[in-house]
Amino acid sequence: MTDNDAPIVGIDLGTTNSLVAYADEAGPHLIHGPAGAEDVILPSVIGFDLSGGDVTVGHTARLHAVEKPETTVHSIKRLMGRGFGDLRAESKRLPYRVLRRGCEIEERDVASVVIGEKFYTPPQLSAMILAELKRRATGYLGREVTKAVITVPAHFDDTQRQATRDAGLIAGLDVVRIVNEPTAAALAYGLDRAETATIAVYDLGGGTFDISILRIEDGMFEVLSTDGDTHLGGDDFDHCLIDLFIREVHKQFGVDITTPTIKQQLRTLAEEIKVRLSNADEAQVEIAIGPKDVYRRVIRRDEFEGMIEPLIERTIAACGRAAKAARVRVDEIDRVVMVGGSTRVPLIRQRVAEAFACAPYTAINPDHVVAMGAAVQASILSGAQRGMLLFDVTPLSLGIETMGGAMGKLIPANVRIPCKATENFTTFQDGQTAVKINVLQGEREMAKDCRSLGVFELRGIPPMPAGLPKIKVTFLIDQNGILDVTAVEERSGKNASVQIVPSYGLTRDEVKHLQEDAIAHAREDMSAHHLADVRTTVEFDLNKASGMIQKYGHLLPAGQRDELTRQLNELKELSKISDDPHAINKARMKFNHKTVPLAEIAVKESLKDS
Ligand code: ADP
Ligand code: MG
C-alpha cells in the first residue's frame, strides 16, 4: 500500500445505488459494468443463493428482492456503524433479519444481518458491493485497483466513517480518504475553485434525503449544517404509483395484486413510469390481469406531481431548517447543487429553484455527480492536481475526563479537520504509576453527561511526587474524521494510545439533541465544572500538605502541627459539603498560606537528604 503511483478511484457507496469513477488527464468519468457504456449504476443490493452459496450484487439481486426478501440485502448503508440498540426501529422496516452479535472487539454492540445460518456485519456486506466496484475498476484500468476515496453523508459520525473504512479494508481497498457526499458534488462542479461562496447541496436519493449547507473559502470546504429525512426518497414516489395501481385494479376487476411476485413487477413498472414522467408529459401503463383482462391507463405528469407534492414540501421545509441552523438566509445561498436520481423530477427542480430563488446546478447527471467528485478528490490526492485542500469539521467537541469528573475539551465542535491538539496533565498522588484516560465526546461540562468513546491506561510511570510527571495527551483527527489519542509521560518516555472505534454511532437527531442539551444546561454545567476543578485542586493541595505533615510535622514548633492538621481537616470537610467554588477556593488559599513554614522546612530537609 505504499505504491504512490497506484491509481485511486472514487466511489459513491449509496443506499440505493453505488458507482465508481476515475479521473485522468481528461477529467473524471464513470467506469461501466459488463453490460456496456450505459451500465454505470450498480444497485446496492446483495442476493444470496443459499443452495449454491452464490452471491450476486447489483441488478440481478435487485430483481429478486421481493421474491426472496430474507436472502436479499438492500439499504445496508442504513446499518453501517450503528449499534443494535440504535437499529431497533430501523430493523422493523427491513425484510431481512438483523440480530445483535458480539464480536472480537470488546463491548461492541454490533448488529449483524442473518442470512441462512450465517451472520454478516454491515461492513462485510458493504464490502461485497465495493468488491464488485473494485473488480470493474481493475478490469477497466488494466491493473489491480487497491486505493479508493469513498463518500459518506455529511452527517455520518466517527463510527459510521470507521465502518465505511472497514468495508473498504475487507474488500481489499485502502481507503485513502473519506469525503462528504455534498463536498464531492461541489468538487465535481469545480466549485472549490470558485471565490468564497455559500452553497446548498440538495440530495434526494432512493430512500434518503439530505440537505447540506457548505461554505467554500480558499478552496476549503466547511459543512455549516445538515438536515434531512432518513426515510424519504424516490422509493416513496414509486409507492404512490403502486398504491394507485393496486387501488384501481381492485376497483375495476375485483382482483388483488399484492402477491409478492406481482409486487416486484409493480415496483419495476412504477419506477419505469416515474422515470418516463421526468421526460414526458404522460406515460402509458398496461398490466395484464387475467388471460383477457388488461388494466390500461395513461398517467399525466401533473397527476403524478399531485401525489408526490406533499413529499417534496417536506424536503423544502428541511432546507429552511438547514439554512437557519447555518445562520444564513436562504437568499444568501449563492448556489444550489442537485444530487441524487430523484432530483431528475421536474417539479423538484422547480420547487428548489423557487425556494432558493436561483437556478440549481443540474448539468452533471445528479446520480453520477457524487462519484465524479470522489474521482476528482482521488486525482487531487494522487498528485495529478495540487494546491487544493479539503476540509470538514468536527460535529461535536472532544476531550478527556479530568480529575473530579469534568470534561476537559481538547478540540471544540466545528473545528476544521484534520486537526491536532495537545494538553499537559500530571499525576495526582505521590508515587502514582498509572493514569486512566477517558476519551469523551459531547458538549456538556461534566464527563458523566458526555459520551465516553474509549478508556485507556498509561502505565509504568516511574514513581514521582504528585504533580511532577509531565503527561502530554495528543488528539489527532485525520482527514477521515477518525480520532487517534496518545498519551506520553515526557520524563520517562512511557506512552500509550488508542484509535477510537466508538461502541455505537450517533444519529443526526442525537447530535442535535446533545447540542440542545448542552445549551439548556450551560449555566449549571459551568458551575459544576468549576466546582469539580476547585475540589480537585483542594484534594491535590491536601495530599501534598498531609504528606509534609507526616514527614516533617515533628519539626514544627509544638502546637502548630496539631493546629495545621485541624485546619487541614476543616478544609477537607468544607470542600466536601460546600458547593460554592469561590468559598472553597478562598479557604484553600488561606490554608496554603498557613502551610508555608512547613513547606520551607520540607525544602531545607530534602536538600539535606540529597
Ligand atoms: P442513493 O444515493 O440513495 O443510492 P440515487 O441517487 O442513485 O440513490 O437515486 C436513486 C433514485 O433515483 C431511485 O429512486 C430512482 O428511481 C430515482 N431516479 C433515477 N432516475 C430518475 C429519473 N429520471 N426520474 C425520477 N427518478 C429517478
Ligand atoms: Mg447518493
XYZ file of C-alpha atoms and ligand atoms in Angstrom:
638
model
C 0.000 0.000 0.000
C 2.974 2.255 -0.279
C 2.780 2.327 -4.047
C 2.480 6.006 -4.780
C 1.672 5.504 -8.424
C -1.237 3.143 -7.777
C -4.424 4.565 -9.263
C -7.013 5.866 -6.813
C -10.657 5.510 -7.775
C -13.638 7.438 -6.407
C -16.598 5.507 -5.048
C -20.132 6.640 -4.226
C -21.314 3.895 -1.872
C -25.028 4.724 -1.878
C -28.045 3.400 -0.005
C -29.766 2.539 -3.279
C -27.061 2.708 -5.914
C -23.272 2.668 -5.978
C -20.855 3.889 -8.628
C -17.140 4.007 -9.285
C -15.294 6.691 -11.250
C -11.754 7.524 -12.224
C -10.194 10.821 -13.217
C -7.359 11.038 -15.724
C -5.961 13.989 -17.653
C -9.276 14.292 -19.486
C -11.225 14.620 -16.224
C -13.470 12.287 -14.240
C -15.540 9.584 -15.905
C -17.626 6.697 -14.706
C -16.454 3.123 -15.024
C -19.093 0.867 -16.503
C -20.094 -2.720 -15.821
C -20.268 -5.758 -18.113
C -23.437 -4.616 -19.928
C -21.715 -1.723 -21.680
C -21.289 2.010 -21.528
C -24.749 2.672 -20.078
C -24.246 0.233 -17.225
C -22.624 2.547 -14.693
C -25.042 2.226 -11.782
C -24.651 -0.778 -9.507
C -27.748 -1.212 -7.334
C -26.562 -1.593 -3.714
C -28.332 -4.922 -3.401
C -26.814 -8.276 -2.482
C -28.559 -11.548 -3.231
C -27.607 -14.796 -1.516
C -28.337 -18.163 -3.009
C -28.486 -20.473 -0.035
C -28.356 -23.712 -2.019
C -25.313 -22.946 -4.150
C -23.703 -20.410 -1.848
C -23.554 -17.885 -4.692
C -23.635 -14.175 -4.030
C -24.840 -11.717 -6.650
C -24.567 -7.969 -6.430
C -26.493 -5.393 -8.449
C -29.371 -5.538 -10.919
C -29.988 -9.284 -10.737
C -30.099 -9.228 -6.952
C -32.450 -6.276 -7.072
C -34.845 -8.055 -9.399
C -35.220 -10.871 -6.898
C -35.579 -8.664 -3.856
C -39.307 -9.156 -3.428
C -39.343 -12.883 -4.204
C -36.536 -13.641 -1.791
C -36.819 -10.991 0.884
C -34.971 -12.999 3.524
C -31.878 -13.578 1.417
C -31.695 -10.238 -0.353
C -29.950 -7.412 1.398
C -30.596 -3.801 0.403
C -30.097 -0.448 2.164
C -27.121 -1.832 4.104
C -25.806 1.710 4.392
C -28.510 2.390 6.974
C -26.859 -0.177 9.257
C -23.262 0.942 8.877
C -21.593 1.800 12.160
C -24.829 1.589 14.068
C -25.263 -0.450 17.224
C -28.037 -2.963 17.567
C -29.690 -0.681 20.095
C -29.784 2.151 17.554
C -31.425 -0.064 14.980
C -34.433 -1.421 16.775
C -36.805 0.851 14.857
C -34.909 0.593 11.589
C -34.763 -3.210 11.543
C -38.547 -3.416 11.657
C -38.631 -1.799 8.233
C -36.156 -4.226 6.708
C -37.270 -7.565 5.296
C -34.083 -9.371 6.313
C -33.190 -10.326 9.869
C -30.931 -8.141 11.974
C -29.567 -9.524 15.226
C -27.176 -8.450 17.897
C -23.933 -10.280 17.843
C -20.848 -9.690 19.927
C -17.602 -9.576 18.059
C -13.911 -9.723 18.811
C -13.680 -6.078 19.742
C -14.778 -5.875 23.328
C -18.128 -4.424 24.312
C -19.174 -3.538 20.817
C -22.873 -3.601 20.393
C -22.744 -4.793 16.813
C -25.751 -5.505 14.644
C -25.410 -8.332 12.151
C -27.561 -9.475 9.273
C -28.584 -13.107 9.376
C -28.692 -14.977 6.080
C -29.493 -18.656 6.479
C -27.132 -19.817 9.186
C -24.557 -17.107 8.726
C -24.027 -13.715 10.309
C -22.700 -10.810 8.295
C -21.707 -7.450 9.725
C -22.730 -4.349 7.753
C -19.103 -3.640 6.714
C -18.822 -7.201 5.385
C -21.930 -6.683 3.258
C -20.876 -3.259 2.022
C -17.542 -4.851 1.171
C -19.352 -7.133 -1.303
C -20.600 -4.077 -3.165
C -17.158 -2.473 -3.008
C -15.540 -5.676 -4.241
C -17.743 -5.609 -7.342
C -16.823 -1.967 -7.998
C -13.173 -2.807 -7.424
C -13.453 -5.641 -9.956
C -14.942 -3.282 -12.531
C -12.262 -0.665 -11.961
C -9.479 -3.233 -12.122
C -10.829 -4.512 -15.437
C -11.153 -1.014 -16.814
C -7.729 0.250 -15.765
C -5.967 -2.982 -16.590
C -4.164 -3.092 -13.255
C -5.255 -4.004 -9.800
C -7.057 -1.186 -8.044
C -6.191 -1.096 -4.339
C -6.901 2.500 -3.375
C -10.133 4.415 -3.187
C -11.800 7.560 -1.984
C -15.255 6.725 -0.620
C -18.030 9.215 0.048
C -20.366 9.298 3.047
C -23.239 11.613 4.043
C -22.040 14.744 5.828
C -23.906 13.745 8.984
C -22.092 10.408 9.325
C -20.289 10.258 12.673
C -16.938 8.702 13.615
C -18.280 5.180 13.888
C -20.114 5.260 10.593
C -17.000 6.578 8.844
C -14.879 3.944 10.527
C -17.321 1.234 9.417
C -17.025 2.533 5.863
C -13.236 2.299 6.049
C -13.562 -1.228 7.438
C -15.758 -2.173 4.487
C -13.029 -0.923 2.150
C -10.402 -2.889 4.004
C -12.432 -6.093 3.792
C -12.821 -5.539 0.050
C -9.056 -5.109 -0.278
C -9.203 -1.361 -0.708
C -7.028 1.094 1.102
C -9.464 3.929 1.772
C -7.178 6.908 1.371
C -9.881 9.416 2.164
C -13.481 9.543 3.277
C -15.213 12.535 1.701
C -18.594 14.036 2.453
C -21.075 13.496 -0.363
C -22.055 17.181 -0.662
C -18.383 18.142 -0.744
C -17.804 15.647 -3.543
C -20.738 17.065 -5.506
C -19.342 20.580 -5.145
C -15.920 19.335 -6.283
C -17.408 17.717 -9.376
C -18.633 21.174 -10.388
C -15.236 22.681 -9.596
C -16.836 24.921 -7.002
C -13.718 24.683 -4.855
C -12.014 26.881 -7.401
C -14.712 29.493 -7.141
C -14.442 32.544 -4.983
C -15.824 32.464 -1.466
C -19.361 31.087 -1.577
C -22.129 29.532 0.465
C -23.690 26.587 -1.272
C -26.549 24.215 -0.613
C -26.409 20.606 -1.745
C -29.857 19.069 -2.146
C -29.563 15.275 -2.311
C -32.676 13.178 -2.880
C -31.811 9.524 -3.489
C -33.821 6.344 -3.396
C -34.637 6.260 0.279
C -32.968 9.229 1.937
C -32.961 12.983 1.705
C -30.010 15.124 2.782
C -29.611 18.849 2.651
C -26.205 20.310 3.489
C -25.081 23.905 3.634
C -21.386 24.336 2.854
C -19.058 27.261 2.925
C -16.181 27.392 0.480
C -13.280 29.650 1.212
C -9.848 29.455 -0.403
C -10.606 26.013 -1.750
C -11.567 24.754 1.688
C -14.958 23.294 2.470
C -16.747 23.687 5.724
C -20.042 21.972 6.454
C -22.172 24.608 8.162
C -25.201 22.441 8.755
C -27.039 19.323 7.693
C -30.665 18.308 7.837
C -32.905 15.897 6.014
C -35.061 12.844 6.330
C -33.643 9.336 6.567
C -36.836 7.822 5.179
C -37.799 9.936 2.221
C -36.833 9.368 -1.387
C -37.650 8.048 -4.825
C -38.949 4.775 -3.393
C -41.793 6.740 -1.833
C -42.676 8.194 -5.242
C -42.822 4.641 -6.606
C -45.135 3.677 -3.784
C -47.566 6.453 -4.646
C -47.933 4.884 -8.095
C -48.049 1.294 -6.809
C -50.842 2.197 -4.421
C -52.743 3.816 -7.274
C -52.428 0.689 -9.466
C -53.496 -1.637 -6.666
C -56.494 0.531 -5.851
C -57.675 0.926 -9.432
C -57.164 -2.727 -10.414
C -59.145 -3.785 -7.392
C -61.958 -1.388 -8.247
C -62.067 -2.284 -11.926
C -61.520 -6.051 -11.827
C -62.050 -7.014 -8.196
C -58.571 -8.541 -8.213
C -55.969 -8.175 -5.511
C -52.497 -7.674 -6.977
C -50.466 -7.611 -3.816
C -48.799 -11.034 -4.027
C -45.002 -10.929 -3.774
C -44.206 -11.709 -7.432
C -46.691 -9.204 -8.781
C -45.487 -6.657 -6.274
C -41.972 -6.913 -7.639
C -43.280 -6.347 -11.140
C -45.314 -3.402 -9.897
C -42.247 -1.907 -8.324
C -40.243 -2.162 -11.520
C -43.171 -0.806 -13.501
C -43.822 2.108 -11.148
C -40.174 3.157 -11.248
C -40.206 2.981 -15.017
C -43.322 5.160 -15.229
C -41.830 7.640 -12.779
C -38.622 7.912 -14.800
C -40.602 8.350 -18.028
C -42.637 11.148 -16.449
C -39.430 13.051 -15.759
C -39.073 13.480 -19.531
C -42.591 13.255 -20.885
C -45.957 14.773 -20.029
C -47.635 11.421 -19.808
C -46.926 7.711 -19.657
C -48.940 4.678 -20.631
C -49.415 1.838 -18.135
C -50.507 -1.672 -19.000
C -50.886 -4.516 -16.552
C -52.165 -7.899 -17.725
C -54.613 -9.051 -15.083
C -56.009 -12.312 -16.391
C -55.914 -14.121 -19.727
C -58.144 -11.444 -21.257
C -58.206 -8.510 -18.848
C -55.724 -5.716 -19.146
C -55.530 -2.678 -16.895
C -54.767 0.285 -19.171
C -54.192 3.772 -18.018
C -52.464 6.975 -19.013
C -50.770 8.803 -16.162
C -50.257 12.502 -16.683
C -47.312 14.280 -15.165
C -49.465 16.773 -13.271
C -51.434 13.883 -11.794
C -48.213 12.258 -10.558
C -46.986 15.598 -9.247
C -50.134 15.934 -7.201
C -49.322 12.641 -5.482
C -45.737 13.456 -4.598
C -46.135 17.121 -3.785
C -46.529 16.649 -0.006
C -43.272 14.684 -0.008
C -41.474 17.430 -1.893
C -42.749 20.030 0.525
C -41.164 18.077 3.358
C -37.774 18.422 1.692
C -38.282 22.144 1.200
C -39.098 22.559 4.889
C -35.851 20.772 5.773
C -33.941 23.203 3.525
C -35.320 26.075 5.565
C -34.241 24.413 8.807
C -30.741 23.760 7.453
C -30.329 27.370 6.362
C -31.462 28.520 9.773
C -29.011 26.203 11.533
C -26.220 27.506 9.304
C -27.256 31.029 10.242
C -27.712 32.104 6.659
C -30.784 33.388 4.936
C -31.976 31.235 2.077
C -31.373 34.167 -0.287
C -27.761 34.419 0.862
C -27.046 30.988 -0.551
C -25.097 31.518 -3.745
C -25.515 28.154 -5.432
C -27.617 25.049 -5.118
C -26.255 21.733 -6.335
C -28.678 18.942 -7.187
C -27.657 15.411 -6.252
C -29.455 12.059 -6.359
C -31.505 10.336 -9.054
C -34.776 11.686 -7.713
C -33.824 15.286 -8.440
C -34.480 14.475 -12.083
C -38.167 15.008 -11.321
C -39.018 18.398 -12.902
C -41.298 19.534 -10.093
C -38.439 19.094 -7.625
C -36.136 21.272 -9.700
C -38.866 23.861 -9.929
C -39.628 23.899 -6.199
C -35.940 24.060 -5.270
C -35.386 26.921 -7.725
C -38.320 28.798 -6.174
C -37.244 28.124 -2.590
C -33.650 29.277 -3.108
C -34.508 31.898 -5.692
C -31.804 30.682 -8.062
C -31.400 28.109 -10.812
C -29.984 24.896 -9.349
C -26.912 23.167 -10.787
C -28.128 20.213 -12.796
C -25.626 19.999 -15.644
C -23.898 16.926 -14.260
C -26.146 13.934 -14.060
C -27.401 14.042 -10.445
C -26.961 10.314 -9.913
C -23.360 10.487 -11.156
C -22.176 13.697 -9.562
C -21.005 12.299 -6.213
C -18.916 9.542 -7.793
C -17.424 12.071 -10.236
C -16.486 14.329 -7.329
C -14.951 11.402 -5.465
C -12.791 10.748 -8.532
C -11.755 14.407 -8.632
C -10.731 14.133 -4.994
C -8.861 10.925 -5.783
C -6.919 12.617 -8.540
C -6.066 15.522 -6.260
C -4.721 13.016 -3.762
C -2.713 11.139 -6.305
C -0.980 14.381 -7.049
C -2.416 14.921 -10.504
C -3.665 18.261 -9.331
C -2.152 20.158 -6.487
C -2.902 23.145 -4.387
C -6.373 22.104 -3.370
C -7.285 21.217 0.147
C -10.390 19.721 1.569
C -11.656 20.434 4.992
C -14.567 19.337 7.050
C -15.440 19.953 10.668
C -15.806 18.026 13.914
C -19.515 17.651 14.693
C -19.070 17.561 18.496
C -16.366 18.563 20.982
C -13.746 16.029 22.005
C -11.795 15.870 25.221
C -10.803 13.801 28.233
C -12.153 13.357 31.714
C -10.136 15.435 34.132
C -9.744 14.878 37.873
C -13.034 15.405 39.607
C -15.139 14.234 36.681
C -15.122 17.324 34.476
C -14.888 17.276 30.677
C -11.607 18.859 29.589
C -12.126 19.879 25.965
C -9.164 19.474 23.655
C -10.965 20.036 20.374
C -14.157 22.094 20.295
C -17.057 21.390 17.934
C -16.942 22.805 14.418
C -13.175 22.800 14.135
C -11.834 22.069 10.707
C -10.262 18.677 10.271
C -7.603 17.381 10.004
C -6.590 18.871 13.328
C -4.423 18.262 16.336
C -4.500 19.426 19.942
C -2.322 18.726 22.962
C -2.736 19.337 26.632
C -0.464 18.631 29.594
C -1.601 16.732 32.627
C 0.093 15.344 35.694
C -0.390 12.805 38.450
C -2.449 13.413 41.463
C -0.869 11.254 44.104
C 2.712 10.765 45.200
C 4.206 7.677 43.604
C 1.289 7.234 41.185
C 2.435 4.935 38.359
C -0.629 4.790 36.139
C -3.291 7.164 34.831
C -6.570 6.289 33.208
C -7.567 8.347 30.206
C -11.239 8.538 29.354
C -11.853 9.996 25.895
C -15.094 11.963 25.712
C -17.341 13.413 23.047
C -20.066 15.939 23.768
C -20.954 19.480 24.652
C -21.696 19.139 28.348
C -19.273 20.266 31.026
C -19.254 17.109 33.133
C -17.847 13.793 31.961
C -20.905 11.859 33.081
C -23.073 13.881 30.692
C -20.807 13.229 27.715
C -20.324 10.084 25.696
C -17.255 8.022 26.511
C -15.572 6.957 23.288
C -12.995 4.783 24.979
C -10.784 4.414 28.025
C -7.112 3.541 28.078
C -4.368 3.477 30.650
C -0.862 4.891 30.646
C 1.158 2.555 32.840
C 4.731 2.276 34.035
C 5.232 5.894 35.062
C 8.232 5.891 37.448
C 7.117 6.814 40.994
C 7.478 10.554 41.461
C 5.933 13.142 43.761
C 2.442 14.185 42.659
C 2.461 16.917 40.072
C 5.925 16.147 38.790
C 5.230 13.770 35.881
C 4.527 15.571 32.617
C 1.821 13.722 30.755
C 1.154 15.067 27.314
C -2.114 13.983 25.742
C -2.480 14.482 21.989
C -5.665 14.282 19.942
C -5.211 13.855 16.252
C -8.156 13.770 13.880
C -7.226 12.731 10.382
C -8.905 13.797 7.164
C -11.424 10.999 7.552
C -12.609 12.227 10.922
C -11.001 9.309 12.759
C -9.513 10.121 16.125
C -6.157 8.926 17.463
C -5.375 9.692 21.096
C -1.876 9.296 22.504
C -0.518 9.963 25.965
C 3.167 10.181 26.805
C 4.892 10.790 30.109
C 7.685 13.040 28.948
C 10.190 12.439 31.750
C 10.182 8.668 31.296
C 9.012 8.411 27.691
C 6.287 5.907 28.636
C 3.428 6.113 26.207
C 0.048 4.626 25.356
C -2.534 5.275 22.668
C -5.915 4.357 21.233
C -7.597 4.722 17.925
C -11.205 5.433 18.561
C -13.750 2.921 17.372
C -16.758 4.057 19.374
C -19.153 1.390 20.583
C -22.176 2.819 18.795
C -22.998 5.607 16.424
C -24.820 8.841 16.942
C -27.724 9.728 14.758
C -28.286 13.169 13.371
C -31.080 13.588 15.894
C -28.800 12.556 18.736
C -26.163 15.079 17.735
C -28.837 17.740 17.634
C -30.201 16.589 20.953
C -26.755 16.690 22.566
C -26.195 20.214 21.339
C -29.557 21.411 22.589
C -28.991 19.668 25.883
C -25.704 21.489 26.301
C -27.307 24.850 25.688
C -30.085 24.052 28.145
C -27.627 23.069 30.865
C -24.880 25.551 30.110
C -25.122 27.582 33.307
C -25.366 24.739 35.817
C -22.750 22.762 33.889
C -20.280 25.594 34.005
C -20.570 25.852 37.769
C -20.410 22.078 38.160
C -17.237 22.077 36.094
C -15.785 24.904 38.132
C -16.694 23.183 41.394
C -15.105 19.924 40.242
C -11.921 21.741 39.274
C -11.722 23.551 42.617
C -12.327 20.338 44.549
C -9.595 18.643 42.563
C -7.147 21.395 43.369
C -8.085 21.218 47.027
C -7.555 17.491 47.075
C -4.197 17.897 45.439
C -3.094 20.522 47.941
C -4.399 18.474 50.868
C -2.497 15.402 49.699
C 0.694 17.398 49.470
C 0.167 19.001 52.874
C -0.657 15.780 54.667
C 2.451 14.181 53.193
C 4.546 17.058 54.525
C 2.903 16.913 57.954
C 3.628 13.218 58.207
C 7.257 13.608 57.220
C 8.245 16.911 58.752
C 5.437 17.870 61.147
C 7.528 16.983 64.172
C 9.949 19.762 63.265
C 7.303 22.458 63.716
C 7.010 24.329 66.999
C 4.761 22.460 69.457
C 1.044 23.019 68.841
C 1.489 24.232 65.283
C 1.394 20.727 63.901
C -1.933 19.931 65.557
C -3.358 23.279 64.502
C -2.358 22.635 60.876
C -3.895 19.151 60.987
C -7.099 20.639 62.329
C -7.219 23.232 59.536
C -6.486 20.546 57.015
C -9.489 18.528 58.180
C -11.621 21.656 58.164
C -10.780 22.381 54.531
C -11.360 18.744 53.603
C -14.813 18.910 55.172
C -15.694 22.243 53.584
C -14.678 21.002 50.136
C -16.944 18.017 50.604
C -20.069 19.763 51.859
C -19.970 23.189 50.235
C -20.984 23.669 46.634
C -19.702 27.206 46.409
C -16.484 27.054 44.425
C -15.457 30.576 45.435
C -15.773 29.878 49.168
C -13.810 26.642 48.828
C -11.092 28.293 46.819
C -10.764 31.111 49.333
C -10.398 28.604 52.168
C -7.833 26.682 50.122
C -5.666 29.737 49.593
C -5.898 30.629 53.259
C -4.855 27.112 54.183
C -1.964 27.098 51.729
C -0.702 30.272 53.301
C -0.629 28.514 56.668
C 1.485 25.683 55.252
C 4.297 27.981 54.156
C 6.514 27.460 57.262
C 6.165 23.695 56.887
C 6.958 23.872 53.190
C 10.130 25.809 53.999
C 11.170 23.130 56.444
C 10.412 20.454 53.868
C 12.619 22.139 51.270
C 15.517 22.526 53.712
C 15.230 18.917 54.876
C 15.015 17.475 51.409
C 18.161 19.422 50.438
C 19.895 17.839 53.437
C 18.703 14.390 52.305
C 20.165 14.712 48.880
P -28.864 6.732 -3.418
O -27.982 7.925 -3.265
O -29.896 6.627 -2.341
O -28.101 5.463 -3.581
P -29.578 7.586 -6.159
O -29.050 8.940 -6.117
O -28.923 6.636 -7.101
O -29.761 6.916 -4.740
O -31.121 7.707 -6.568
C -31.914 6.603 -6.807
C -33.341 7.054 -7.002
O -33.431 7.936 -8.127
C -34.274 5.892 -7.297
O -35.445 6.033 -6.507
C -34.593 6.092 -8.775
O -35.865 5.595 -9.125
C -34.562 7.594 -8.898
N -34.386 8.052 -10.292
C -33.381 7.748 -11.145
N -33.581 8.336 -12.341
C -34.729 9.052 -12.233
C -35.469 9.894 -13.138
N -35.074 10.099 -14.391
N -36.613 10.454 -12.687
C -37.022 10.228 -11.427
N -36.382 9.467 -10.533
C -35.245 8.878 -10.926
Mg -26.485 9.178 -3.074
